[in-house]
PDB file of C-alpha atoms in Angstrom:
ATOM      1  CA  GLU A   1       0.000   0.000   0.000  1.00  0.00           C
ATOM      2  CA  PRO A   2       1.426   3.408  -0.951  1.00  0.00           C
ATOM      3  CA  GLU A   3       2.449   5.599   1.955  1.00  0.00           C
ATOM      4  CA  VAL A   4       3.962   8.967   2.727  1.00  0.00           C
ATOM      5  CA  THR A   5       7.533   8.775   3.990  1.00  0.00           C
ATOM      6  CA  GLN A   6       9.518  11.370   5.925  1.00  0.00           C
ATOM      7  CA  THR A   7      13.182  11.818   6.790  1.00  0.00           C
ATOM      8  CA  PRO A   8      14.801  12.124   9.208  1.00  0.00           C
ATOM      9  CA  SER A   9      12.663  10.603  11.946  1.00  0.00           C
ATOM     10  CA  HIS A  10      14.400  12.777  14.537  1.00  0.00           C
ATOM     11  CA  GLN A  11      16.419  15.960  14.037  1.00  0.00           C
ATOM     12  CA  VAL A  12      18.275  17.779  16.777  1.00  0.00           C
ATOM     13  CA  THR A  13      19.542  21.250  15.968  1.00  0.00           C
ATOM     14  CA  GLN A  14      20.830  24.319  17.742  1.00  0.00           C
ATOM     15  CA  MET A  15      18.835  27.515  17.918  1.00  0.00           C
ATOM     16  CA  GLY A  16      19.490  29.715  14.897  1.00  0.00           C
ATOM     17  CA  GLN A  17      20.421  26.859  12.591  1.00  0.00           C
ATOM     18  CA  GLU A  18      18.610  25.992   9.392  1.00  0.00           C
ATOM     19  CA  VAL A  19      16.843  22.667   9.047  1.00  0.00           C
ATOM     20  CA  ILE A  20      15.283  20.918   6.094  1.00  0.00           C
ATOM     21  CA  LEU A  21      12.642  18.282   6.636  1.00  0.00           C
ATOM     22  CA  ARG A  22      11.985  15.917   3.775  1.00  0.00           C
ATOM     23  CA  CYS A  23       8.886  14.114   2.608  1.00  0.00           C
ATOM     24  CA  VAL A  24       8.043  11.782  -0.236  1.00  0.00           C
ATOM     25  CA  PRO A  25       4.275  12.000  -0.855  1.00  0.00           C
ATOM     26  CA  ILE A  26       2.185   9.216  -2.345  1.00  0.00           C
ATOM     27  CA  SER A  27       3.146   9.103  -6.006  1.00  0.00           C
ATOM     28  CA  ASN A  28      -0.122   9.993  -7.749  1.00  0.00           C
ATOM     29  CA  HIS A  29      -1.180  12.639  -5.234  1.00  0.00           C
ATOM     30  CA  LEU A  30      -1.327  16.280  -6.253  1.00  0.00           C
ATOM     31  CA  TYR A  31      -1.823  18.127  -2.965  1.00  0.00           C
ATOM     32  CA  PHE A  32       0.836  18.299  -0.273  1.00  0.00           C
ATOM     33  CA  TYR A  33       0.742  19.641   3.245  1.00  0.00           C
ATOM     34  CA  TRP A  34       2.851  20.312   6.299  1.00  0.00           C
ATOM     35  CA  TYR A  35       1.458  20.203   9.829  1.00  0.00           C
ATOM     36  CA  ARG A  36       3.079  20.458  13.194  1.00  0.00           C
ATOM     37  CA  GLN A  37       2.116  19.146  16.596  1.00  0.00           C
ATOM     38  CA  ILE A  38       3.710  20.494  19.737  1.00  0.00           C
ATOM     39  CA  LEU A  39       3.847  17.843  22.451  1.00  0.00           C
ATOM     40  CA  GLY A  40       0.453  17.431  24.087  1.00  0.00           C
ATOM     41  CA  GLN A  41      -1.259  19.885  21.760  1.00  0.00           C
ATOM     42  CA  LYS A  42      -3.415  19.638  18.661  1.00  0.00           C
ATOM     43  CA  VAL A  43      -2.290  19.152  15.087  1.00  0.00           C
ATOM     44  CA  GLU A  44      -1.792  22.566  13.469  1.00  0.00           C
ATOM     45  CA  PHE A  45      -1.906  23.320   9.756  1.00  0.00           C
ATOM     46  CA  LEU A  46       1.153  25.067   8.354  1.00  0.00           C
ATOM     47  CA  VAL A  47       0.873  25.109   4.580  1.00  0.00           C
ATOM     48  CA  SER A  48      -0.665  23.422   1.551  1.00  0.00           C
ATOM     49  CA  PHE A  49       0.989  23.128  -1.854  1.00  0.00           C
ATOM     50  CA  TYR A  50      -0.519  22.443  -5.246  1.00  0.00           C
ATOM     51  CA  ASN A  51       0.714  22.816  -8.792  1.00  0.00           C
ATOM     52  CA  ASN A  52       4.150  23.937  -7.597  1.00  0.00           C
ATOM     53  CA  GLU A  53       2.934  26.774  -5.464  1.00  0.00           C
ATOM     54  CA  ILE A  54       1.581  27.475  -2.013  1.00  0.00           C
ATOM     55  CA  SER A  55      -2.221  27.382  -2.008  1.00  0.00           C
ATOM     56  CA  GLU A  56      -2.846  28.114   1.676  1.00  0.00           C
ATOM     57  CA  LYS A  57      -0.711  28.986   4.661  1.00  0.00           C
ATOM     58  CA  SER A  58      -1.421  29.640   8.312  1.00  0.00           C
ATOM     59  CA  GLU A  59      -0.232  32.419  10.581  1.00  0.00           C
ATOM     60  CA  ILE A  60       2.428  30.057  11.907  1.00  0.00           C
ATOM     61  CA  PHE A  61       4.017  29.818   8.461  1.00  0.00           C
ATOM     62  CA  ASP A  62       5.979  33.058   8.571  1.00  0.00           C
ATOM     63  CA  ASP A  63       9.062  34.177   6.652  1.00  0.00           C
ATOM     64  CA  GLN A  64      11.222  31.681   8.534  1.00  0.00           C
ATOM     65  CA  PHE A  65       9.457  28.823   6.750  1.00  0.00           C
ATOM     66  CA  SER A  66       9.559  27.810   3.126  1.00  0.00           C
ATOM     67  CA  VAL A  67       8.482  24.804   1.101  1.00  0.00           C
ATOM     68  CA  GLU A  68       9.777  23.373  -2.111  1.00  0.00           C
ATOM     69  CA  ARG A  69       9.200  20.495  -4.452  1.00  0.00           C
ATOM     70  CA  PRO A  70      12.705  20.252  -5.894  1.00  0.00           C
ATOM     71  CA  ASP A  71      11.983  17.245  -8.078  1.00  0.00           C
ATOM     72  CA  GLY A  72       9.120  14.951  -8.999  1.00  0.00           C
ATOM     73  CA  SER A  73       9.086  13.072  -5.724  1.00  0.00           C
ATOM     74  CA  ASN A  74      10.353  15.134  -2.778  1.00  0.00           C
ATOM     75  CA  PHE A  75       8.546  17.842  -0.843  1.00  0.00           C
ATOM     76  CA  THR A  76      10.585  19.799   1.686  1.00  0.00           C
ATOM     77  CA  LEU A  77       9.990  22.162   4.580  1.00  0.00           C
ATOM     78  CA  LYS A  78      12.826  24.527   5.443  1.00  0.00           C
ATOM     79  CA  ILE A  79      13.068  26.470   8.673  1.00  0.00           C
ATOM     80  CA  ARG A  80      15.637  29.187   8.148  1.00  0.00           C
ATOM     81  CA  SER A  81      16.639  30.070  11.696  1.00  0.00           C
ATOM     82  CA  THR A  82      15.183  27.716  14.255  1.00  0.00           C
ATOM     83  CA  LYS A  83      13.806  28.863  17.579  1.00  0.00           C
ATOM     84  CA  LEU A  84      13.237  26.862  20.744  1.00  0.00           C
ATOM     85  CA  GLU A  85       9.485  27.048  20.131  1.00  0.00           C
ATOM     86  CA  ASP A  86       9.886  25.283  16.786  1.00  0.00           C
ATOM     87  CA  SER A  87      10.436  22.046  18.711  1.00  0.00           C
ATOM     88  CA  ALA A  88       7.565  19.803  17.647  1.00  0.00           C
ATOM     89  CA  MET A  89       6.547  16.861  15.485  1.00  0.00           C
ATOM     90  CA  TYR A  90       6.278  17.872  11.857  1.00  0.00           C
ATOM     91  CA  PHE A  91       3.958  15.838   9.686  1.00  0.00           C
ATOM     92  CA  CYS A  92       3.791  15.811   5.937  1.00  0.00           C
ATOM     93  CA  ALA A  93       0.535  14.750   4.287  1.00  0.00           C
ATOM     94  CA  SER A  94      -0.643  14.255   0.735  1.00  0.00           C
ATOM     95  CA  SER A  95      -3.999  13.845  -0.969  1.00  0.00           C
ATOM     96  CA  GLY A  96      -5.361  13.003  -4.373  1.00  0.00           C
ATOM     97  CA  ALA A  97      -8.743  14.601  -3.824  1.00  0.00           C
ATOM     98  CA  SER A  98      -9.954  15.255  -0.293  1.00  0.00           C
ATOM     99  CA  GLU A  99      -8.635  12.501   1.979  1.00  0.00           C
ATOM    100  CA  GLN A 100      -5.247  13.356   3.444  1.00  0.00           C
ATOM    101  CA  TYR A 101      -2.712  10.700   4.366  1.00  0.00           C
ATOM    102  CA  PHE A 102      -0.015  11.494   6.853  1.00  0.00           C
ATOM    103  CA  GLY A 103       3.607  10.470   7.001  1.00  0.00           C
ATOM    104  CA  PRO A 104       5.190   9.153  10.213  1.00  0.00           C
ATOM    105  CA  GLY A 105       6.565  12.567  11.142  1.00  0.00           C
ATOM    106  CA  THR A 106       9.898  14.151  11.994  1.00  0.00           C
ATOM    107  CA  ARG A 107      10.541  15.039  15.603  1.00  0.00           C
ATOM    108  CA  LEU A 108      12.434  18.330  15.639  1.00  0.00           C
ATOM    109  CA  THR A 109      14.256  19.249  18.819  1.00  0.00           C
ATOM    110  CA  VAL A 110      15.803  22.715  19.015  1.00  0.00           C
ATOM    111  CA  THR A 111      18.337  23.200  21.798  1.00  0.00           C
TER     112      THR A 111
ATOM    113  CA  GLN B   1     -16.399  29.574  19.727  1.00  0.00           C
ATOM    114  CA  LYS B   2     -13.703  27.036  18.898  1.00  0.00           C
ATOM    115  CA  GLU B   3     -13.511  25.810  15.319  1.00  0.00           C
ATOM    116  CA  VAL B   4     -13.773  22.200  16.461  1.00  0.00           C
ATOM    117  CA  GLU B   5     -14.859  20.988  19.877  1.00  0.00           C
ATOM    118  CA  GLN B   6     -14.347  17.504  21.177  1.00  0.00           C
ATOM    119  CA  ASN B   7     -14.594  16.118  24.669  1.00  0.00           C
ATOM    120  CA  SER B   8     -10.957  15.564  25.582  1.00  0.00           C
ATOM    121  CA  GLY B   9     -11.820  12.602  27.781  1.00  0.00           C
ATOM    122  CA  PRO B  10     -10.393  10.302  28.788  1.00  0.00           C
ATOM    123  CA  LEU B  11     -13.257   8.090  27.700  1.00  0.00           C
ATOM    124  CA  SER B  12     -13.066   4.572  29.092  1.00  0.00           C
ATOM    125  CA  VAL B  13     -15.156   1.693  27.817  1.00  0.00           C
ATOM    126  CA  PRO B  14     -14.953  -2.053  28.506  1.00  0.00           C
ATOM    127  CA  GLU B  15     -13.828  -4.369  25.756  1.00  0.00           C
ATOM    128  CA  GLY B  16     -16.727  -5.301  23.483  1.00  0.00           C
ATOM    129  CA  ALA B  17     -18.742  -2.167  24.264  1.00  0.00           C
ATOM    130  CA  ILE B  18     -19.670   0.679  21.924  1.00  0.00           C
ATOM    131  CA  ALA B  19     -17.507   3.798  22.132  1.00  0.00           C
ATOM    132  CA  SER B  20     -19.187   7.039  21.105  1.00  0.00           C
ATOM    133  CA  LEU B  21     -17.057  10.028  20.141  1.00  0.00           C
ATOM    134  CA  ASN B  22     -18.600  13.410  19.445  1.00  0.00           C
ATOM    135  CA  CYS B  23     -17.521  16.541  17.646  1.00  0.00           C
ATOM    136  CA  THR B  24     -19.103  19.924  16.936  1.00  0.00           C
ATOM    137  CA  TYR B  25     -17.748  22.457  14.489  1.00  0.00           C
ATOM    138  CA  SER B  26     -18.325  26.136  13.840  1.00  0.00           C
ATOM    139  CA  ASP B  27     -17.744  26.466  10.073  1.00  0.00           C
ATOM    140  CA  ARG B  28     -21.256  26.178   8.551  1.00  0.00           C
ATOM    141  CA  GLY B  29     -19.765  25.802   5.077  1.00  0.00           C
ATOM    142  CA  SER B  30     -17.784  22.640   5.861  1.00  0.00           C
ATOM    143  CA  GLN B  31     -18.775  19.879   3.471  1.00  0.00           C
ATOM    144  CA  SER B  32     -16.232  17.157   4.190  1.00  0.00           C
ATOM    145  CA  PHE B  33     -15.458  15.563   7.524  1.00  0.00           C
ATOM    146  CA  PHE B  34     -12.757  13.167   8.581  1.00  0.00           C
ATOM    147  CA  TRP B  35     -11.930  11.063  11.599  1.00  0.00           C
ATOM    148  CA  TYR B  36      -8.314  10.252  12.370  1.00  0.00           C
ATOM    149  CA  ARG B  37      -6.886   7.927  14.980  1.00  0.00           C
ATOM    150  CA  GLN B  38      -3.599   8.887  16.611  1.00  0.00           C
ATOM    151  CA  TYR B  39      -1.642   6.524  18.806  1.00  0.00           C
ATOM    152  CA  SER B  40       0.736   8.134  21.278  1.00  0.00           C
ATOM    153  CA  GLY B  41       3.881   9.331  19.503  1.00  0.00           C
ATOM    154  CA  LYS B  42       2.548   8.400  16.071  1.00  0.00           C
ATOM    155  CA  SER B  43       1.015  10.271  13.166  1.00  0.00           C
ATOM    156  CA  PRO B  44      -2.727  10.644  12.508  1.00  0.00           C
ATOM    157  CA  GLU B  45      -4.217   7.718  10.612  1.00  0.00           C
ATOM    158  CA  LEU B  46      -7.355   8.266   8.517  1.00  0.00           C
ATOM    159  CA  ILE B  47     -10.151   5.929   9.548  1.00  0.00           C
ATOM    160  CA  MET B  48     -13.354   7.481   8.185  1.00  0.00           C
ATOM    161  CA  SER B  49     -14.566  10.210   5.871  1.00  0.00           C
ATOM    162  CA  ILE B  50     -18.153  11.424   5.551  1.00  0.00           C
ATOM    163  CA  TYR B  51     -19.634  13.998   3.194  1.00  0.00           C
ATOM    164  CA  SER B  52     -23.433  13.608   3.419  1.00  0.00           C
ATOM    165  CA  ASN B  53     -25.886  13.804   6.281  1.00  0.00           C
ATOM    166  CA  GLY B  54     -26.703  10.477   7.860  1.00  0.00           C
ATOM    167  CA  ASP B  55     -24.669   7.417   8.720  1.00  0.00           C
ATOM    168  CA  LYS B  56     -21.711   5.810   7.004  1.00  0.00           C
ATOM    169  CA  GLU B  57     -20.514   2.401   8.132  1.00  0.00           C
ATOM    170  CA  ASP B  58     -17.112   0.797   7.592  1.00  0.00           C
ATOM    171  CA  GLY B  59     -16.510  -2.379   9.519  1.00  0.00           C
ATOM    172  CA  ARG B  60     -16.772  -1.657  13.233  1.00  0.00           C
ATOM    173  CA  PHE B  61     -16.836   2.103  12.628  1.00  0.00           C
ATOM    174  CA  THR B  62     -19.887   4.263  11.922  1.00  0.00           C
ATOM    175  CA  ALA B  63     -19.628   7.975  11.245  1.00  0.00           C
ATOM    176  CA  GLN B  64     -22.724  10.136  11.669  1.00  0.00           C
ATOM    177  CA  LEU B  65     -23.129  13.626  10.259  1.00  0.00           C
ATOM    178  CA  ASN B  66     -25.749  16.276  10.897  1.00  0.00           C
ATOM    179  CA  LYS B  67     -24.814  19.482   9.072  1.00  0.00           C
ATOM    180  CA  ALA B  68     -27.803  21.415  10.383  1.00  0.00           C
ATOM    181  CA  SER B  69     -26.632  20.791  13.940  1.00  0.00           C
ATOM    182  CA  GLN B  70     -22.946  21.091  12.947  1.00  0.00           C
ATOM    183  CA  TYR B  71     -22.332  17.775  14.587  1.00  0.00           C
ATOM    184  CA  VAL B  72     -20.345  14.722  13.588  1.00  0.00           C
ATOM    185  CA  SER B  73     -19.776  11.564  15.593  1.00  0.00           C
ATOM    186  CA  LEU B  74     -17.912   8.288  15.430  1.00  0.00           C
ATOM    187  CA  LEU B  75     -19.190   5.032  16.896  1.00  0.00           C
ATOM    188  CA  ILE B  76     -16.829   2.133  17.444  1.00  0.00           C
ATOM    189  CA  ARG B  77     -18.636  -1.177  17.917  1.00  0.00           C
ATOM    190  CA  ASP B  78     -17.119  -4.167  19.705  1.00  0.00           C
ATOM    191  CA  SER B  79     -14.311  -1.974  21.048  1.00  0.00           C
ATOM    192  CA  GLN B  80     -10.914  -3.638  21.320  1.00  0.00           C
ATOM    193  CA  PRO B  81      -7.902  -2.694  23.459  1.00  0.00           C
ATOM    194  CA  SER B  82      -6.110  -1.864  20.190  1.00  0.00           C
ATOM    195  CA  ASP B  83      -8.672   0.918  19.659  1.00  0.00           C
ATOM    196  CA  SER B  84      -7.154   2.779  22.617  1.00  0.00           C
ATOM    197  CA  ALA B  85      -5.890   6.013  21.064  1.00  0.00           C
ATOM    198  CA  THR B  86      -6.775   9.652  20.573  1.00  0.00           C
ATOM    199  CA  TYR B  87      -9.459  10.276  17.946  1.00  0.00           C
ATOM    200  CA  LEU B  88      -9.263  13.519  15.994  1.00  0.00           C
ATOM    201  CA  CYS B  89     -12.227  15.136  14.269  1.00  0.00           C
ATOM    202  CA  ALA B  90     -11.220  17.133  11.172  1.00  0.00           C
ATOM    203  CA  PRO B  91     -13.799  19.171   9.237  1.00  0.00           C
ATOM    204  CA  GLU B  92     -12.634  20.728   5.997  1.00  0.00           C
ATOM    205  CA  LYS B  93     -12.351  24.506   6.063  1.00  0.00           C
ATOM    206  CA  THR B  94     -14.685  26.219   3.606  1.00  0.00           C
ATOM    207  CA  ASN B  95     -13.223  27.656   0.412  1.00  0.00           C
ATOM    208  CA  THR B  96      -9.738  26.343   0.951  1.00  0.00           C
ATOM    209  CA  GLY B  97      -7.476  23.943  -0.844  1.00  0.00           C
ATOM    210  CA  ASN B  98      -8.343  20.991   1.374  1.00  0.00           C
ATOM    211  CA  GLN B  99      -7.323  22.713   4.603  1.00  0.00           C
ATOM    212  CA  PHE B 100      -8.586  20.921   7.692  1.00  0.00           C
ATOM    213  CA  TYR B 101      -9.395  22.103  11.166  1.00  0.00           C
ATOM    214  CA  PHE B 102      -8.202  19.609  13.752  1.00  0.00           C
ATOM    215  CA  GLY B 103      -9.797  19.198  17.145  1.00  0.00           C
ATOM    216  CA  THR B 104      -7.722  18.462  20.225  1.00  0.00           C
ATOM    217  CA  GLY B 105      -9.044  14.923  20.128  1.00  0.00           C
ATOM    218  CA  THR B 106     -10.769  12.520  22.491  1.00  0.00           C
ATOM    219  CA  SER B 107      -8.602  10.042  24.318  1.00  0.00           C
ATOM    220  CA  LEU B 108     -10.205   6.587  24.335  1.00  0.00           C
ATOM    221  CA  THR B 109      -9.151   3.725  26.573  1.00  0.00           C
ATOM    222  CA  VAL B 110     -10.658   0.281  26.041  1.00  0.00           C
ATOM    223  CA  ILE B 111     -10.358  -1.785  29.186  1.00  0.00           C
ATOM    224  CA  PRO B 112      -9.788  -5.550  28.667  1.00  0.00           C
TER     225      PRO B 112
END
């Protein structure tokens, strides 16, 4: 069964460093998303991406964040200068129509 | 009013019983509704989608939708210990590219 994959599973970085989180969506899906979940809190929408451009973004997705689909398979989230409060699980999701399927997540720890 | 409201629980039911999970939402334009299951430390897993008023059954799961009341529920029949997880209600936000609201979830424990 096709699934969304994410790498790395855990990333530790120092405050102020740049990180890139990687995702491989399900191959025939057209819509891609990033979410985050701070420990013990709800899943929060960051951004959606369709046809090689951002279609929606939340207030959380400020200038420190960017997304890219550098090739036909990968979808990346870059955080330019990490802050302590960026520590969270980051989930990638993809959909063909309306149902979204989530990857296993990357746990980002900023020290 | 919160976009999505769920009873955070914990909800405990004995094995074999019916678990009933409820969700209300504020966006009157929402047309699509999803239930996700999230085990501790894992990602959300899609278990049900519902688009029309009424009931939709899939195995031991039944989703119920009432758009007039802005209410969606999930029933789990013959609950198993493996159903113990947090259940997230996710209505689709109106006029967006498939953006979902996520509730905080209801924690369910099925007692053997």
